[in-house]
DNA sequence: GTGGTCTAGACCACG
DNA sequence: GTGGTCTAGACCACC
């Protein structure tokens, strides 16, 4: 499991770690029902404080990405639920972006064009 | 000039203020070459410290939105440059979003549909 | 670490401090990957405000001399990058100086002579 | 007489103006014994405060570039003196630069090479 | 522990 | 009048 943390970034480590784990789930490198490493194990591997990892796991749980069982640790929620969450995520990002685009006087056609250039 | 600061927000005041000023520029409520209120004047109006406003102005200057004229204070950069900056902004947001969408297995048609629902 | 601040100088403290730290790095008294003192620690030692030190650190970070590690504070960037920056610095100073010399009608030989007198 | 002032620069206007005038003298666009425009005239042309121009003239006088006569205004010192001043100027710039270069571990040969690349 | 933000009030250079 | 700098002391998030 390749997780990269940038210690000189402005983004808090627990957020970076959250993003990395979500990325791995989305890419299928962590599958539904897989267990995540224990808090202490992961903290040790990444050379960060275990409180930080715990915070990330708590966040992921709140977001619905993982479930935490005191006995067996954290495991990834089944894929359906995750896809749902991520789609909502894209949706709300899109809401913000559409507002920005409209404020710049763009119409839907302009916006489509920007997407075509990038897709 | 209506600027709203949420003092209970997690977003730092100088960032909120930056966003508000960018918003006013985009909406055309502040026009190119218009002068911005002086640091201390605006600080007084918003009931915040002048250092905080100065920080915002420094940020806006670095981003290319305003110029500081030693004789008269801060003024908005010519609009051309600003539209440019903001378009690049939307562009890079879009880059990120497209990656997310692709990772979720969406094709361009799905993405268009999401936009149609929201535009 | 010997850092001298001249409180009666016209040069702002945060600039003097920046220069002193760059000097120590160049002289090898602070080595690559060394940690710098914490903002508040250094502020206390120098008998200046921590905001001033923070400003210096932010500047050094923007210039690429140091990195801020969220876990442990500020540390010096790998030396390679720093030598690079400083050489460019000397280079651009030299550009300016050569223009001046040429404007005075000096040729390269004259310029070499001036250097010989001083080296 | 083409003088450019950048009002959004961090460099004080009176310094910029000083540099511009020195530049014009060096380039021979203003000759020894030429009169400079009156304080008010120049201030008006450049759209700056006449106190600022007066400050520049005072500075130029202190540096020995011009002489001020209450009746006829400011005139440029005869060329010999000016060349002298400017050479000293280049000399002290060079002093600083040589220190920097030595600190970077450069020897005279390296320094010569940098000059050759740029001359 | 660390850095980041904010305040209230001060002094200064510039114009 | 303007912005720039600095202080002393406070609160907060992160680790």
Coordinates of C-alpha atoms (C1' of nucleotides) in Angstrom, one line a residue:
Chain A
X1 CA 0.0 0.0 0.0
X2 CA 1.8 3.1 -1.2
X3 CA 0.8 6.2 0.7
X4 CA 2.7 9.5 0.3
X5 CA 2.6 12.2 2.9
X6 CA 4.1 15.6 2.3
X7 CA 5.3 16.8 5.6
X8 CA 6.0 20.3 4.3
X9 CA 2.6 20.7 2.9
X10 CA 0.1 23.2 4.3
X11 CA -2.6 20.4 4.3
X12 CA -2.9 18.7 7.7
X13 CA -1.4 15.2 7.7
X14 CA -4.7 13.6 8.8
X15 CA -6.4 15.2 5.7
X16 CA -3.6 14.1 3.4
X17 CA -3.9 10.6 4.8
X18 CA -7.6 10.6 4.4
X19 CA -7.2 11.6 0.7
X20 CA -4.6 8.9 0.1
X21 CA -6.8 6.2 1.5
X22 CA -9.8 7.4 -0.4
X23 CA -7.6 7.4 -3.5
X24 CA -6.6 3.8 -2.9
X25 CA -10.2 2.7 -2.4
X26 CA -11.3 4.4 -5.6
X27 CA -8.4 2.9 -7.6
X28 CA -9.4 -0.5 -6.2
X29 CA -6.1 -1.0 -4.5
X30 CA -8.1 -1.5 -1.3
X31 CA -11.2 -3.5 -1.8
X32 CA -14.6 -3.5 -0.1
X33 CA -14.4 -5.4 3.2
X34 CA -10.6 -5.3 3.2
X35 CA -9.1 -4.4 6.6
X36 CA -7.0 -1.3 7.0
X37 CA -3.8 -1.6 9.0
X38 CA -4.0 -0.9 12.7
X39 CA -3.7 2.7 13.8
X40 CA -0.3 2.0 15.4
X41 CA 1.0 -0.1 12.6
X42 CA 0.2 2.6 10.0
X43 CA 1.4 5.4 12.2
X44 CA 4.7 3.6 12.5
X45 CA 5.1 2.9 8.8
X46 CA 4.4 6.5 7.9
X47 CA 6.4 8.0 10.7
X48 CA 3.5 10.0 12.1
X49 CA 1.7 10.1 15.4
X50 CA -0.8 7.4 16.1
X51 CA -3.3 10.1 17.2
X52 CA -3.1 11.5 13.7
X53 CA -4.0 8.1 12.1
X54 CA -6.8 7.7 14.6
X55 CA -8.2 11.1 13.6
X56 CA -8.1 10.1 10.0
X57 CA -9.9 6.8 10.7
X58 CA -12.5 8.7 12.7
X59 CA -13.0 11.1 9.7
X60 CA -13.3 8.2 7.2
X61 CA -15.9 6.6 9.4
X62 CA -17.9 9.8 9.7
X63 CA -17.8 10.1 5.9
X64 CA -19.0 6.5 5.6
X65 CA -15.9 5.1 3.9
X66 CA -15.0 2.7 6.6
X67 CA -16.5 0.9 9.6
X68 CA -14.7 0.5 12.8
X69 CA -15.0 -2.7 14.9
X70 CA -13.2 -2.6 18.2
X71 CA -12.2 -6.2 17.9
X72 CA -11.0 -6.4 14.3
X73 CA -10.1 -2.8 13.5
X74 CA -11.2 -0.8 10.5
X75 CA -12.6 -2.2 7.3
X76 CA -13.7 -0.6 4.1
X77 CA -17.5 -0.2 3.6
X78 CA -19.0 -2.2 0.8
X79 CA -18.4 -0.6 -2.6
X80 CA -22.0 0.6 -3.3
X81 CA -22.1 3.0 -0.4
X82 CA -18.7 4.4 -1.3
X83 CA -19.5 5.1 -4.9
X84 CA -22.6 6.9 -3.7
X85 CA -20.5 9.1 -1.3
X86 CA -18.0 9.9 -4.0
X87 CA -20.6 10.8 -6.5
X88 CA -22.2 13.3 -4.1
X89 CA -18.7 14.6 -3.6
X90 CA -18.2 15.3 -7.3
X91 CA -21.7 16.8 -7.4
X92 CA -21.0 19.4 -4.7
X93 CA -17.6 20.2 -6.2
X94 CA -19.5 20.8 -9.5
X95 CA -22.0 23.1 -7.8
X96 CA -19.2 25.3 -6.6
X97 CA -17.5 25.3 -10.0
X98 CA -20.7 26.1 -11.9
X99 CA -21.2 29.2 -9.7
X100 CA -17.7 30.3 -10.5
X101 CA -18.2 29.7 -14.2
X102 CA -21.5 31.6 -14.3
X103 CA -19.9 34.5 -12.4
X104 CA -17.3 34.7 -15.1
X105 CA -20.1 35.1 -17.7
X106 CA -19.6 31.6 -19.2
X107 CA -22.6 29.8 -20.6
X108 CA -23.0 26.0 -20.7
X109 CA -21.5 25.8 -24.1
X110 CA -18.3 27.5 -23.0
X111 CA -18.2 25.1 -20.0
X112 CA -18.6 22.1 -22.2
X113 CA -15.7 23.3 -24.3
X114 CA -13.4 23.6 -21.3
X115 CA -14.3 20.0 -20.4
X116 CA -13.7 18.8 -24.0
X117 CA -10.2 20.3 -23.9
X118 CA -9.4 18.4 -20.7
X119 CA -11.2 15.1 -20.8
Chain B
X1 CA -19.5 47.6 -0.8
X2 CA -21.1 44.7 1.1
X3 CA -18.6 42.4 2.6
X4 CA -19.7 39.7 5.0
X5 CA -17.2 38.1 7.4
X6 CA -18.2 35.1 9.5
X7 CA -16.3 35.4 12.7
X8 CA -17.2 31.9 13.8
X9 CA -16.1 30.3 10.6
X10 CA -13.0 28.0 10.5
X11 CA -11.8 29.9 7.5
X12 CA -9.3 32.6 8.5
X13 CA -10.7 36.1 8.2
X14 CA -8.0 37.2 5.8
X15 CA -9.0 34.3 3.4
X16 CA -12.7 35.1 3.7
X17 CA -12.0 38.7 3.0
X18 CA -9.9 37.8 0.0
X19 CA -12.8 35.7 -1.3
X20 CA -15.3 38.4 -0.8
X21 CA -13.2 41.0 -2.7
X22 CA -12.6 38.5 -5.5
X23 CA -16.3 38.0 -5.6
X24 CA -17.0 41.7 -5.8
X25 CA -14.5 42.1 -8.6
X26 CA -16.0 39.1 -10.5
X27 CA -19.5 40.4 -10.1
X28 CA -18.4 43.8 -11.4
X29 CA -19.2 45.6 -8.2
X30 CA -15.6 46.7 -8.1
X31 CA -14.3 47.7 -11.4
X32 CA -10.8 47.7 -12.9
X33 CA -8.8 50.6 -11.7
X34 CA -11.2 51.3 -8.9
X35 CA -9.4 52.0 -5.6
X36 CA -10.0 49.7 -2.7
X37 CA -10.6 51.3 0.7
X38 CA -7.5 51.9 2.7
X39 CA -6.3 49.1 4.9
X40 CA -7.2 51.0 8.1
X41 CA -10.5 52.2 6.7
X42 CA -11.7 48.8 5.7
X43 CA -10.4 47.3 8.9
X44 CA -12.5 49.8 10.8
X45 CA -15.6 49.2 8.8
X46 CA -15.4 45.5 9.2
X47 CA -14.4 45.8 12.8
X48 CA -11.2 43.8 12.3
X49 CA -7.6 44.6 12.8
X50 CA -5.7 46.5 10.1
X51 CA -3.0 43.8 10.0
X52 CA -5.6 41.3 8.9
X53 CA -6.7 43.5 6.0
X54 CA -3.1 44.2 5.1
X55 CA -2.5 40.4 4.9
X56 CA -5.5 40.1 2.6
X57 CA -4.2 42.9 0.4
X58 CA -0.7 41.4 0.2
X59 CA -2.3 38.1 -0.8
X60 CA -4.5 39.7 -3.5
X61 CA -1.4 41.5 -4.8
X62 CA 0.6 38.3 -5.0
X63 CA -2.3 36.7 -6.9
X64 CA -2.3 39.6 -9.3
X65 CA -5.8 40.9 -8.5
X66 CA -4.7 44.3 -7.2
X67 CA -1.7 46.7 -7.3
X68 CA -0.5 48.8 -4.5
X69 CA 0.1 52.4 -5.6
X70 CA 2.2 54.2 -3.1
X71 CA 0.4 57.5 -3.7
X72 CA -3.2 56.4 -3.3
X73 CA -3.3 52.9 -1.9
X74 CA -4.6 49.7 -3.5
X75 CA -6.4 49.5 -6.9
X76 CA -7.8 46.7 -8.9
X77 CA -5.6 45.4 -11.8
X78 CA -6.9 45.8 -15.3
X79 CA -9.8 43.4 -15.8
X80 CA -8.1 41.4 -18.6
X81 CA -5.5 39.9 -16.3
X82 CA -8.1 39.1 -13.7
X83 CA -10.4 37.2 -16.0
X84 CA -7.3 35.3 -17.1
X85 CA -6.4 34.3 -13.5
X86 CA -9.9 33.2 -12.7
X87 CA -10.3 31.2 -15.9
X88 CA -7.1 29.3 -15.1
X89 CA -8.6 28.8 -11.6
X90 CA -11.7 27.2 -13.0
X91 CA -9.5 25.2 -15.4
X92 CA -7.4 23.6 -12.7
X93 CA -10.5 22.9 -10.5
X94 CA -11.9 21.2 -13.5
X95 CA -8.7 19.1 -14.0
X96 CA -9.1 17.8 -10.5
X97 CA -12.8 17.1 -10.9
X98 CA -12.3 15.2 -14.1
X99 CA -9.7 13.0 -12.6
X100 CA -12.2 12.2 -9.8
X101 CA -15.0 11.5 -12.2
X102 CA -12.8 9.2 -14.4
X103 CA -11.7 7.3 -11.3
X104 CA -15.4 6.7 -10.6
X105 CA -15.7 5.2 -14.0
X106 CA -17.8 8.0 -15.4
X107 CA -17.6 8.8 -19.1
X108 CA -18.0 12.3 -20.6
X109 CA -21.7 11.7 -21.2
X110 CA -22.4 11.0 -17.5
X111 CA -20.4 14.1 -16.6
X112 CA -22.4 16.2 -19.0
X113 CA -25.6 14.9 -17.4
X114 CA -24.5 15.9 -14.0
X115 CA -23.8 19.4 -15.3
X116 CA -27.2 19.6 -17.0
X117 CA -28.9 18.7 -13.7
X118 CA -27.2 21.6 -12.0
X119 CA -26.7 24.4 -14.5
Chain C
X1 CA 24.1 30.0 16.6
X2 CA 25.2 33.6 16.6
X3 CA 22.7 36.0 15.1
X4 CA 23.1 39.7 15.4
X5 CA 20.2 42.1 15.0
X6 CA 20.7 45.8 14.8
X7 CA 17.6 47.4 16.3
X8 CA 18.6 50.8 15.2
X9 CA 19.0 49.8 11.6
X10 CA 16.7 51.0 8.8
X11 CA 16.5 47.5 7.5
X12 CA 13.5 45.7 8.9
X13 CA 14.3 43.1 11.6
X14 CA 12.7 40.3 9.6
X15 CA 15.0 41.1 6.6
X16 CA 18.1 41.3 8.8
X17 CA 17.1 38.0 10.4
X18 CA 16.6 36.5 6.9
X19 CA 20.0 37.6 5.9
X20 CA 21.7 36.3 9.0
X21 CA 20.1 32.9 8.6
X22 CA 21.1 32.7 4.9
X23 CA 24.6 33.7 6.0
X24 CA 24.8 30.9 8.5
X25 CA 23.5 28.4 5.9
X26 CA 26.1 29.6 3.4
X27 CA 28.9 29.5 5.9
X28 CA 27.8 25.9 6.7
X29 CA 27.0 26.8 10.4
X30 CA 23.6 25.5 9.7
X31 CA 23.6 22.3 7.6
X32 CA 21.1 20.9 5.2
X33 CA 18.3 19.1 7.0
X34 CA 19.2 20.8 10.3
X35 CA 16.2 22.1 12.2
X36 CA 15.9 25.7 12.8
X37 CA 14.8 26.9 16.3
X38 CA 11.1 27.1 16.8
X39 CA 9.6 30.5 16.0
X40 CA 8.9 31.3 19.6
X41 CA 12.2 30.0 20.8
X42 CA 14.2 32.1 18.5
X43 CA 12.0 35.1 19.1
X44 CA 12.7 34.7 22.8
X45 CA 16.4 34.3 22.3
X46 CA 16.7 37.4 20.1
X47 CA 14.3 39.3 22.3
X48 CA 11.9 40.0 19.4
X49 CA 8.3 39.2 18.7
X50 CA 7.4 35.7 17.4
X51 CA 5.4 37.2 14.6
X52 CA 8.5 38.8 13.3
X53 CA 10.4 35.5 13.3
X54 CA 7.4 33.8 11.7
X55 CA 7.5 36.4 8.9
X56 CA 11.2 35.6 8.3
X57 CA 10.5 31.9 8.2
X58 CA 7.7 32.5 5.7
X59 CA 10.0 34.5 3.5
X60 CA 12.8 31.9 3.7
X61 CA 10.2 29.3 2.8
X62 CA 9.0 31.3 -0.2
X63 CA 12.7 31.7 -1.3
X64 CA 13.2 28.0 -1.1
X65 CA 15.8 28.0 1.8
X66 CA 13.7 26.2 4.3
X67 CA 10.8 23.8 4.6
X68 CA 8.2 23.8 7.3
X69 CA 7.6 20.4 8.6
X70 CA 4.3 20.2 10.5
X71 CA 5.7 17.7 13.0
X72 CA 8.9 19.4 14.0
X73 CA 9.0 22.9 12.7
X74 CA 11.4 24.4 10.1
X75 CA 14.3 22.7 8.5
X76 CA 16.9 23.7 6.0
X77 CA 16.3 22.6 2.4
X78 CA 18.8 20.2 0.9
X79 CA 22.0 22.1 0.1
X80 CA 21.9 21.5 -3.6
X81 CA 18.8 23.7 -4.1
X82 CA 20.2 26.4 -1.9
X83 CA 23.5 26.7 -3.7
X84 CA 21.5 26.9 -6.9
X85 CA 19.4 29.8 -5.5
X86 CA 22.5 31.7 -4.3
X87 CA 24.4 31.3 -7.5
X88 CA 21.4 32.7 -9.5
X89 CA 21.4 35.5 -7.0
X90 CA 25.1 36.3 -7.6
X91 CA 24.4 35.9 -11.3
X92 CA 21.6 38.5 -11.4
X93 CA 23.6 40.9 -9.3
X94 CA 26.4 40.5 -11.7
X95 CA 24.1 41.3 -14.6
X96 CA 23.2 44.6 -13.1
X97 CA 26.8 45.4 -12.3
X98 CA 28.0 44.6 -15.8
X99 CA 25.4 47.0 -17.3
X100 CA 26.6 49.7 -15.0
X101 CA 30.2 49.1 -15.9
X102 CA 29.5 49.1 -19.6
X103 CA 27.6 52.3 -19.3
X104 CA 30.7 53.8 -17.7
X105 CA 32.6 52.8 -20.8
X106 CA 34.6 50.1 -19.0
X107 CA 35.8 47.1 -21.0
X108 CA 36.2 43.6 -19.6
X109 CA 39.9 44.2 -18.9
X110 CA 39.1 47.2 -16.7
X111 CA 36.5 45.2 -14.9
X112 CA 38.9 42.3 -14.3
X113 CA 41.4 44.8 -12.8
X114 CA 38.8 46.1 -10.4
X115 CA 38.2 42.5 -9.3
X116 CA 41.9 41.9 -8.9
X117 CA 42.2 44.9 -6.6
X118 CA 39.5 43.5 -4.3
X119 CA 39.6 39.8 -4.4
Chain D
X1 CA 13.6 63.4 -21.2
X2 CA 12.0 60.0 -20.7
X3 CA 11.6 59.0 -17.1
X4 CA 9.6 56.0 -16.0
X5 CA 8.2 55.7 -12.6
X6 CA 6.5 52.5 -11.4
X7 CA 3.9 53.5 -8.9
X8 CA 3.2 50.0 -7.8
X9 CA 6.9 49.2 -7.1
X10 CA 8.1 48.7 -3.6
X11 CA 11.0 51.1 -4.3
X12 CA 10.1 54.6 -3.1
X13 CA 9.4 57.0 -5.8
X14 CA 12.2 59.4 -4.8
X15 CA 14.7 56.6 -5.2
X16 CA 13.3 55.5 -8.5
X17 CA 13.5 59.1 -9.8
X18 CA 17.1 59.3 -8.5
X19 CA 18.0 56.2 -10.4
X20 CA 16.3 57.4 -13.6
X21 CA 18.2 60.7 -13.5
X22 CA 21.5 59.0 -12.8
X23 CA 20.8 56.7 -15.7
X24 CA 20.1 59.6 -18.1
X25 CA 23.3 61.3 -17.0
X26 CA 25.3 58.1 -17.5
X27 CA 23.8 57.6 -20.9
X28 CA 24.7 61.1 -21.8
X29 CA 21.1 62.2 -22.3
X30 CA 21.7 64.8 -19.8
X31 CA 25.0 66.5 -20.1
X32 CA 27.3 68.2 -17.7
X33 CA 26.2 71.7 -16.8
X34 CA 22.7 71.0 -18.2
X35 CA 19.9 72.3 -16.1
X36 CA 17.3 69.9 -14.6
X37 CA 13.7 70.8 -14.8
X38 CA 12.3 72.8 -11.9
X39 CA 11.0 70.8 -9.0
X40 CA 7.4 71.8 -9.7
X41 CA 7.7 71.3 -13.4
X42 CA 9.0 67.8 -13.1
X43 CA 6.6 66.9 -10.3
X44 CA 3.7 68.0 -12.6
X45 CA 5.0 66.1 -15.6
X46 CA 5.4 62.8 -13.7
X47 CA 2.3 63.3 -11.7
X48 CA 4.0 63.1 -8.4
X49 CA 4.3 65.3 -5.3
X50 CA 6.7 68.2 -5.6
X51 CA 8.1 67.3 -2.1
X52 CA 9.1 64.0 -3.6
X53 CA 11.1 65.6 -6.5
X54 CA 12.7 68.0 -4.0
X55 CA 13.8 65.0 -1.9
X56 CA 15.3 63.4 -5.0
X57 CA 17.2 66.6 -5.9
X58 CA 18.5 66.8 -2.3
X59 CA 19.7 63.2 -2.6
X60 CA 21.4 63.8 -5.9
X61 CA 23.1 66.8 -4.5
X62 CA 24.4 64.9 -1.5
X63 CA 25.7 62.2 -3.8
X64 CA 27.5 64.9 -5.8
X65 CA 25.6 64.4 -9.0
X66 CA 24.0 67.9 -9.2
X67 CA 24.5 71.3 -7.8
X68 CA 21.7 73.4 -6.7
X69 CA 21.6 77.2 -7.2
X70 CA 18.6 79.0 -5.7
X71 CA 18.4 81.3 -8.6
X72 CA 18.8 79.0 -11.6
X73 CA 17.7 75.7 -10.2
X74 CA 19.6 72.4 -10.4
X75 CA 22.4 71.6 -12.8
X76 CA 24.5 68.5 -13.5
X77 CA 28.0 68.5 -12.0
X78 CA 30.8 68.4 -14.6
X79 CA 31.4 64.9 -15.9
X80 CA 34.7 64.1 -14.2
X81 CA 33.2 64.1 -10.8
X82 CA 30.3 62.0 -11.8
X83 CA 32.4 59.3 -13.4
X84 CA 34.3 59.2 -10.1
X85 CA 31.2 58.7 -8.0
X86 CA 29.9 56.0 -10.3
X87 CA 33.1 54.1 -10.3
X88 CA 33.2 54.1 -6.5
X89 CA 29.6 52.8 -6.7
X90 CA 30.6 49.9 -8.9
X91 CA 33.5 49.3 -6.6
X92 CA 31.4 48.9 -3.5
X93 CA 28.8 46.8 -5.3
X94 CA 31.7 44.6 -6.3
X95 CA 33.0 44.3 -2.7
X96 CA 29.6 42.9 -1.7
X97 CA 29.4 40.6 -4.6
X98 CA 32.9 39.2 -4.0
X99 CA 32.1 38.4 -0.4
X100 CA 29.0 36.5 -1.6
X101 CA 31.0 34.6 -4.2
X102 CA 33.7 33.7 -1.7
X103 CA 31.1 32.5 0.8
X104 CA 29.8 30.2 -1.9
X105 CA 33.2 28.7 -2.3
X106 CA 34.0 30.3 -5.6
X107 CA 37.5 31.1 -6.6
X108 CA 38.6 34.0 -8.8
X109 CA 38.6 31.7 -11.8
X110 CA 35.0 30.7 -11.3
X111 CA 34.1 34.4 -10.9
X112 CA 35.8 35.3 -14.1
X113 CA 33.9 32.6 -15.9
X114 CA 30.6 34.0 -14.7
X115 CA 31.6 37.3 -16.0
X116 CA 32.6 35.9 -19.4
X117 CA 29.2 34.2 -19.7
X118 CA 27.5 37.5 -19.2
X119 CA 29.7 40.3 -20.6
Chain E
dG1 C1' 5.3 20.9 21.8
dT2 C1' 4.7 23.2 16.9
dG3 C1' 3.0 27.0 13.6
dG4 C1' -1.1 30.0 12.2
dT5 C1' -4.2 33.7 13.1
dC6 C1' -5.9 37.7 15.3
dT7 C1' -6.1 41.9 18.2
dA8 C1' -5.0 46.7 20.0
dG9 C1' -2.0 49.9 19.9
dA10 C1' 2.4 51.9 18.6
dC11 C1' 6.1 54.1 15.5
dC12 C1' 8.0 55.0 11.0
dA13 C1' 8.8 56.2 5.9
dC14 C1' 6.7 57.9 2.1
dG15 C1' 3.9 61.3 -0.5
Chain F
dG1 C1' -3.2 60.7 4.3
dT2 C1' -1.1 55.9 2.9
dG3 C1' 1.2 51.2 3.8
dG4 C1' 4.9 48.7 6.5
dT5 C1' 6.8 47.0 10.7
dC6 C1' 6.8 45.7 15.4
dT7 C1' 5.1 44.4 20.0
dA8 C1' 2.7 41.7 23.8
dG9 C1' -0.4 38.8 24.5
dA10 C1' -4.2 35.8 23.2
dC11 C1' -6.6 31.6 21.0
dC12 C1' -6.6 27.7 18.0
dA13 C1' -5.5 23.5 15.1
dC14 C1' -2.3 20.0 14.6
dC15 C1' 0.8 16.5 16.3

